[in-house]
Amino acid sequence: MSDAFISYSRRDKDFVKNLYEAFVKLNRNVWVDWKNIPLTADWRKEISEGILAADNFIFVISPDSIASQECSVEIEQAISHNKRLVPILYRNVDPKDTHPSLAAINWTFFRESDDFDTAFHDLLKALDTDLEHVKVHTRLQHRALEWDKKKRDRSFLLRGNDLKEAQQWVAKSTGKHPESTSLQTQYIVASGQSQFKRQGATLGAVVFGLMVTAVLAVFAEASRRDAVTQRNFATKQEIIALTALSQASLLTEDQLRALLESVKAAKQAQQVTNLPEKVRQQTKEVLRDAVYGVQERNRLAEHTDTVTSVSFSPDRQMIASASDDGTVKLWWHDGKLLHSLNHQASVRSVTFSPNSQLIASASADKTIKIWKRDGSLLRTLQHDARVRSVAFSPDGKLIASAGADGTIKLWSLEGQLLNTLKGHTHEVNSVTFSPDGKLIASAGSDRTVRLWTREGQLLKTLTGHRDRVWEVSFSPNGQTLASASGDTDVKLWNLDGTPVKTLESHTNWVSSVTFSPDGNKIATASDDDTVKLWSKGGTLLQTFRGHHGGVKSVRFSPDGETIATASADTTIKLRSLKGAVIEILQGHRYSIKGVRFSPDSTLIATASDDKTVKLWNSEGTFLADLKYGAGMRNVSFSPDGQTIVTPSYDNTVQVWSVQGVLKGTMTEPLRTFKGHTSTVKNISISPDGKLLASAGADGTIKLWRFEDGTLLQSWQAHRPEVTDVMFSPQSDRIVSVGGDALVKIWTLEGKLLQTLQGHKTWINAVMFSPDGQMIATASGDKTVILWKRDKNGEFQTTPYRFLKGHQDWVWDVAFSRDSQLIASAGKDDAVKLWNREGDLLITLRGHQNWVRAVDFSSDGKKLASGSADKTAILWTLERLQGLEVQGQDLDEGKLLVHACQLLHDYLTTSSKLEESDRHLCDGLTQHTAL
């Protein structure tokens, strides 16, 4: 760790050496590149680690440093970690030319005309302000990043005094800089959750969440109790605490609690007439986030030990669960407990017969028990060893049991032992029949999967796992096997034994694997406390958290719309799969800055700080990548879809053949547009495909003939830079935005037609609506502004709508192709969807870092977002079809009804709720759910 990282231009090195020596004399540890980078090291990596390890980020301002691409990258990295920025002025510049995050802070003056010693004293004072707060911020961010890098492994969480210190730090951090990062908040909340689980406590003991202007990481339950004694502010404080508790619960994926607490807060807010509007809006937004973000539908919590197995009845009416508490429990589909059935030892497996009339359970008491659905025992089969798995044949005539003695036994439904299959050299953990009933697959602690005929002949032994295999499953078409292993992998196999794919993402034993009924998805459950959803091709779609112990079993409902998960935390969770995420695109090594659909929506392009553009098909499968040494800021498709265009840090624009990229033959661009004197921030191609406009950090817009790169026009447009540019749908106008917070509309000859003012600071993105009637602009002032065309064809100079809701910078904005929806991408890790009247429809949360880019597919079915978390997410817009775009479904009362419909089964059947909670939704009018 160091006191500060110094970022500077090489032309200012002599000054920086003097500054460094002054620090050294006081035994201050500061990071400078000539001292801290080994000769053989990756210098970019060393700089990134130096920024992360520093308590402060000193930026030496001069004309050269503010023009330096490398300095800009360093500033962005410091901002991404919420480092305290300490700008010092060495050579005069226009403040408007500096990065907005630096321009907003008081500078320390180190010009030649200033006294160095006085300035250095002021600098030390700035560095030492809230010193302990800053040092804890650095340590926490370092540990949080390590936890995130290790796929959020629980062993990297805070414990004991470390956790206590972190909680106290956040509680005292209000108003201090730097603010805590989103990742730090998630890390501390997850650590608290883990400690509560170890101590047998609940989230209600101590919890904190996010509030409107910054992180509210406080002890929400304690705040709630304290509020009761503060008569003048009791109701307000109660609502704030409940809202914070809902947000914290969402953050840790305690989803039902998040929904429950948001309903409590909203109901109380309805009863208060003088509630501050800021609190009322926050309460409504949290309720909306819960209604549209929560997928957990019920939680079955009557077992007293690890739940080892869960199963849906084929007729969708019942659920069965098995537990180490020695019981099988039968539940109605709404979560009502029907029967508790007893074994003499741990029950390892439970399943329904194909006709849903019988249940088979396998136990460590060396028996298989067959039960009727009314809970009565039909018969008991003796396996003579601990039984670890049981399965019915598809015709319901056979039962297979897998034992710790390494055998599989086949039984008639009447209980007659028909055959014993021998071949495994250790215990058999799983057994299953193929969909046609002709084959049997088994998985063992001998690290193998074995394939048998129904008559017991061994056909194949599948090897490749490095640890015991816990479960094996057939795809619905019977052509693929999936195996889950203690080596943290899931393997897909052809029936001839050849491996097809290895699914790698879990960080601990994978205990369970199953296919969806249509065969298009795979679900896996692991001792890393997560459940993961994959496409049949092996693309990771979604990770579900929320269990507080290893997840031992996962199953799809017969209609494929719900998954049930059984955990060591003694619960079964039922989750709807109707969420918005359909694919997560993974493969970039650094932040994604651009994402675009091809005109026909068949391809997706993503541009990253790793100096690549990657192409994916519409389902999220990676196809090819394009590398460019100078790095690319964004990516766009030409209107005919034949080429992609990339603006670059080397002051040029490149055009590439899509087919050439897909074939891997593109080593050089088809053509390069040269003329800018600084980074090209963005580009736009006219809808008729004839022209290209480029936005430069040099403050200019340049107009080019697209077919050959001829420069047609160039004009000074914004100071300090032009950040984005776009053609009108008719290709006859250009709109631009820049660091001067202005929106400008131009002719193709560069004549300024209109200037629109409304934003308070730097504008990052601009978009014409496809119908040409609106312009949307996204800004560092946390807003999107909609500008509307008047009846004369000019844009009204007064903003039509302010879209407020993001908690930090808005990086990008996009219109749907029918011009009815607007998507915005924020530094608050969120994607927000709005209608054209400015009503917030939904907040999409799935990214773990800034969202830098958004784009709609031309068919209107999907939305893509790209993030600093190195992923792009494809979202389906189908779930929004139930929302009225005029906002009538956004009424708080209707949101409450939706929330109560989602909570209905949980409130009705859970025995773990307080009686007051059970009646939370009484009296609310019921009408059609989402």
Short mmCIF file of C-alpha atoms in Angstrom, two decimals, residues 106-328:
data_model
loop_
_atom_site.label_atom_id
_atom_site.label_comp_id
_atom_site.label_asym_id
_atom_site.label_seq_id
_atom_site.Cartn_x
_atom_site.Cartn_y
_atom_site.Cartn_z
CA ASN A 106 -10.28 22.25 -5.55
CA TRP A 107 -6.78 22.26 -7.00
CA THR A 108 -3.48 22.76 -5.18
CA PHE A 109 -1.29 25.21 -7.11
CA PHE A 110 2.31 24.20 -7.83
CA ARG A 111 3.00 26.61 -10.67
CA GLU A 112 6.43 28.18 -10.99
CA SER A 113 4.96 31.40 -9.58
CA ASP A 114 3.72 29.57 -6.44
CA ASP A 115 5.74 28.81 -3.33
CA PHE A 116 6.58 25.10 -3.43
CA ASP A 117 6.83 24.61 0.33
CA THR A 118 3.47 26.26 1.02
CA ALA A 119 1.83 24.27 -1.74
CA PHE A 120 3.40 21.04 -0.49
CA HIS A 121 2.11 21.75 3.03
CA ASP A 122 -1.39 22.19 1.59
CA LEU A 123 -1.01 18.95 -0.37
CA LEU A 124 -0.04 17.02 2.77
CA LYS A 125 -3.01 18.48 4.57
CA ALA A 126 -5.30 17.26 1.80
CA LEU A 127 -3.75 13.79 1.85
CA ASP A 128 -4.08 13.54 5.63
CA THR A 129 -7.73 14.61 5.77
CA ASP A 130 -9.84 11.66 6.99
CA LEU A 131 -6.66 9.60 6.71
CA GLU A 132 -7.97 6.53 8.50
CA HIS A 133 -11.13 6.57 6.37
CA VAL A 134 -9.04 6.62 3.20
CA LYS A 135 -6.74 3.82 4.32
CA VAL A 136 -9.65 1.54 5.19
CA HIS A 137 -11.19 2.37 1.79
CA THR A 138 -8.01 1.18 0.08
CA ARG A 139 -7.79 -2.03 2.09
CA LEU A 140 -11.46 -2.86 1.56
CA GLN A 141 -11.34 -2.22 -2.17
CA HIS A 142 -8.27 -4.42 -2.50
CA ARG A 143 -9.93 -7.27 -0.60
CA ALA A 144 -13.25 -6.82 -2.38
CA LEU A 145 -11.56 -7.06 -5.77
CA GLU A 146 -9.70 -10.18 -4.69
CA TRP A 147 -13.01 -11.71 -3.53
CA ASP A 148 -14.62 -10.79 -6.85
CA LYS A 149 -11.65 -12.15 -8.82
CA LYS A 150 -11.95 -15.45 -6.93
CA LYS A 151 -15.57 -15.72 -8.09
CA ARG A 152 -16.82 -14.52 -4.70
CA ASP A 153 -15.46 -17.49 -2.81
CA ARG A 154 -16.70 -17.33 0.80
CA SER A 155 -13.21 -17.98 2.15
CA PHE A 156 -12.24 -14.44 1.05
CA LEU A 157 -15.02 -12.75 3.05
CA LEU A 158 -14.41 -10.56 6.09
CA ARG A 159 -14.75 -12.06 9.54
CA GLY A 160 -14.51 -11.08 13.17
CA ASN A 161 -12.81 -7.76 13.84
CA ASP A 162 -12.19 -7.16 10.13
CA LEU A 163 -15.92 -7.29 9.48
CA LYS A 164 -16.71 -5.17 12.51
CA GLU A 165 -14.21 -2.54 11.41
CA ALA A 166 -15.70 -2.48 7.91
CA GLN A 167 -19.24 -2.08 9.21
CA GLN A 168 -18.19 0.73 11.53
CA TRP A 169 -16.28 2.40 8.70
CA VAL A 170 -19.31 2.45 6.43
CA ALA A 171 -21.60 3.62 9.22
CA LYS A 172 -19.29 6.61 9.81
CA SER A 173 -18.53 7.35 6.15
CA THR A 174 -21.50 9.59 5.35
CA GLY A 175 -20.24 12.78 3.72
CA LYS A 176 -16.65 11.60 3.54
CA HIS A 177 -14.55 11.08 0.44
CA PRO A 178 -13.84 8.79 -1.20
CA GLU A 179 -17.28 7.21 -1.07
CA SER A 180 -17.55 3.46 -0.77
CA THR A 181 -17.81 1.58 -4.06
CA SER A 182 -20.66 -0.68 -5.10
CA LEU A 183 -18.30 -3.66 -4.91
CA GLN A 184 -17.26 -2.74 -1.36
CA THR A 185 -20.89 -2.59 -0.31
CA GLN A 186 -21.63 -5.98 -1.82
CA TYR A 187 -18.51 -7.40 -0.17
CA ILE A 188 -19.38 -6.10 3.30
CA VAL A 189 -23.02 -7.16 3.05
CA ALA A 190 -22.00 -10.64 1.83
CA SER A 191 -19.51 -10.89 4.70
CA GLY A 192 -22.19 -9.92 7.18
CA GLN A 193 -24.58 -12.45 5.69
CA SER A 194 -21.96 -15.17 5.97
CA GLN A 195 -21.25 -14.34 9.61
CA PHE A 196 -24.95 -14.31 10.42
CA LYS A 197 -25.27 -17.74 8.89
CA ARG A 198 -22.35 -19.08 10.92
CA GLN A 199 -23.86 -17.65 14.08
CA GLY A 200 -27.33 -18.97 13.29
CA ALA A 201 -28.66 -15.41 13.07
CA THR A 202 -30.67 -13.67 10.37
CA LEU A 203 -30.10 -10.68 8.20
CA GLY A 204 -32.32 -8.73 10.54
CA ALA A 205 -29.61 -8.67 13.20
CA VAL A 206 -27.44 -6.09 11.44
CA VAL A 207 -27.97 -4.96 7.85
CA PHE A 208 -27.29 -2.04 5.64
CA GLY A 209 -28.25 -1.03 2.10
CA LEU A 210 -27.93 1.66 -0.51
CA MET A 211 -29.72 5.00 -0.32
CA VAL A 212 -30.58 7.72 -2.81
CA THR A 213 -27.42 9.81 -3.02
CA ALA A 214 -24.82 7.31 -1.88
CA VAL A 215 -24.33 4.10 0.00
CA LEU A 216 -26.49 3.73 3.06
CA ALA A 217 -24.68 0.87 4.75
CA VAL A 218 -26.04 1.08 8.25
CA PHE A 219 -27.52 -1.24 10.74
CA ALA A 220 -31.02 -1.05 9.30
CA GLU A 221 -32.81 -3.13 11.88
CA ALA A 222 -31.12 -1.16 14.66
CA SER A 223 -32.18 2.05 12.92
CA ARG A 224 -35.70 0.73 12.75
CA ARG A 225 -35.81 -0.02 16.48
CA ASP A 226 -34.24 3.33 17.35
CA ALA A 227 -36.79 5.10 15.18
CA VAL A 228 -39.60 3.87 17.40
CA THR A 229 -38.27 6.00 20.24
CA GLN A 230 -37.92 9.08 18.07
CA ARG A 231 -41.55 10.12 18.06
CA ASN A 232 -41.20 13.10 15.77
CA PHE A 233 -39.42 11.11 13.08
CA ALA A 234 -40.58 7.57 13.79
CA THR A 235 -42.56 6.89 10.65
CA LYS A 236 -40.03 8.49 8.33
CA GLN A 237 -37.14 6.62 9.93
CA GLU A 238 -39.11 3.37 9.79
CA ILE A 239 -39.72 3.79 6.07
CA ILE A 240 -36.07 4.67 5.41
CA ALA A 241 -34.87 1.67 7.41
CA LEU A 242 -37.29 -0.72 5.68
CA THR A 243 -36.23 0.62 2.28
CA ALA A 244 -32.56 0.16 3.17
CA LEU A 245 -33.28 -3.34 4.42
CA SER A 246 -35.03 -4.19 1.15
CA GLN A 247 -32.09 -2.91 -0.87
CA ALA A 248 -29.56 -4.76 1.26
CA SER A 249 -31.62 -7.94 0.90
CA LEU A 250 -31.73 -7.55 -2.87
CA LEU A 251 -27.99 -7.04 -2.85
CA THR A 252 -27.44 -10.35 -1.07
CA GLU A 253 -30.26 -12.07 -3.02
CA ASP A 254 -32.45 -12.61 0.01
CA GLN A 255 -35.20 -11.89 -2.45
CA LEU A 256 -38.37 -12.70 -0.56
CA ARG A 257 -37.23 -10.55 2.32
CA ALA A 258 -36.41 -7.75 -0.12
CA LEU A 259 -39.94 -7.92 -1.52
CA LEU A 260 -41.49 -8.18 1.94
CA GLU A 261 -39.66 -5.16 3.33
CA SER A 262 -40.35 -3.06 0.22
CA VAL A 263 -44.09 -3.75 0.63
CA LYS A 264 -43.92 -2.72 4.30
CA ALA A 265 -42.17 0.52 3.37
CA ALA A 266 -44.60 1.31 0.54
CA LYS A 267 -47.67 0.62 2.68
CA GLN A 268 -46.39 2.95 5.39
CA ALA A 269 -45.51 5.62 2.82
CA GLN A 270 -49.10 5.57 1.58
CA GLN A 271 -50.30 6.45 5.07
CA VAL A 272 -48.03 9.49 5.54
CA THR A 273 -49.12 12.77 4.00
CA ASN A 274 -46.03 14.87 4.78
CA LEU A 275 -43.36 12.34 3.79
CA PRO A 276 -40.45 14.06 1.97
CA GLU A 277 -40.79 13.53 -1.77
CA LYS A 278 -37.23 12.19 -1.96
CA VAL A 279 -38.08 9.41 0.51
CA ARG A 280 -41.39 8.68 -1.23
CA GLN A 281 -39.73 8.32 -4.63
CA GLN A 282 -36.98 6.13 -3.21
CA THR A 283 -39.58 3.90 -1.58
CA LYS A 284 -41.46 3.56 -4.85
CA GLU A 285 -38.29 2.79 -6.82
CA VAL A 286 -37.20 0.13 -4.35
CA LEU A 287 -40.65 -1.46 -4.56
CA ARG A 288 -40.44 -1.40 -8.36
CA ASP A 289 -36.96 -2.95 -8.29
CA ALA A 290 -38.21 -5.70 -6.02
CA VAL A 291 -41.35 -6.43 -8.08
CA TYR A 292 -39.48 -6.70 -11.35
CA GLY A 293 -36.17 -8.02 -10.02
CA VAL A 294 -37.19 -10.74 -7.56
CA GLN A 295 -37.37 -14.25 -8.97
CA GLU A 296 -37.76 -16.18 -5.72
CA ARG A 297 -41.39 -17.18 -5.32
CA ASN A 298 -41.40 -19.32 -2.19
CA ARG A 299 -39.15 -20.79 0.46
CA LEU A 300 -39.85 -24.13 2.10
CA ALA A 301 -38.19 -24.15 5.52
CA GLU A 302 -39.47 -27.04 7.66
CA HIS A 303 -36.39 -29.29 7.54
CA THR A 304 -33.94 -29.14 10.44
CA ASP A 305 -30.80 -30.29 8.61
CA THR A 306 -29.26 -30.22 5.13
CA VAL A 307 -31.80 -30.74 2.36
CA THR A 308 -30.14 -33.28 0.08
CA SER A 309 -32.67 -33.76 -2.71
CA VAL A 310 -35.76 -32.14 -4.24
CA SER A 311 -38.20 -33.33 -6.89
CA PHE A 312 -41.32 -32.06 -8.69
CA SER A 313 -44.19 -34.43 -9.41
CA PRO A 314 -44.76 -34.80 -13.18
CA ASP A 315 -48.35 -33.54 -12.76
CA ARG A 316 -46.93 -30.28 -11.24
CA GLN A 317 -49.08 -30.62 -8.13
CA MET A 318 -46.49 -31.66 -5.53
CA ILE A 319 -42.88 -31.26 -4.43
CA ALA A 320 -40.88 -33.81 -2.44
CA SER A 321 -37.72 -33.10 -0.45
CA ALA A 322 -35.21 -35.32 1.37
CA SER A 323 -32.99 -34.30 4.24
CA ASP A 324 -30.21 -35.31 6.57
CA ASP A 325 -32.79 -34.83 9.34
CA GLY A 326 -34.08 -38.31 8.37
CA THR A 327 -37.33 -37.15 6.79
CA VAL A 328 -39.00 -36.89 3.42
#
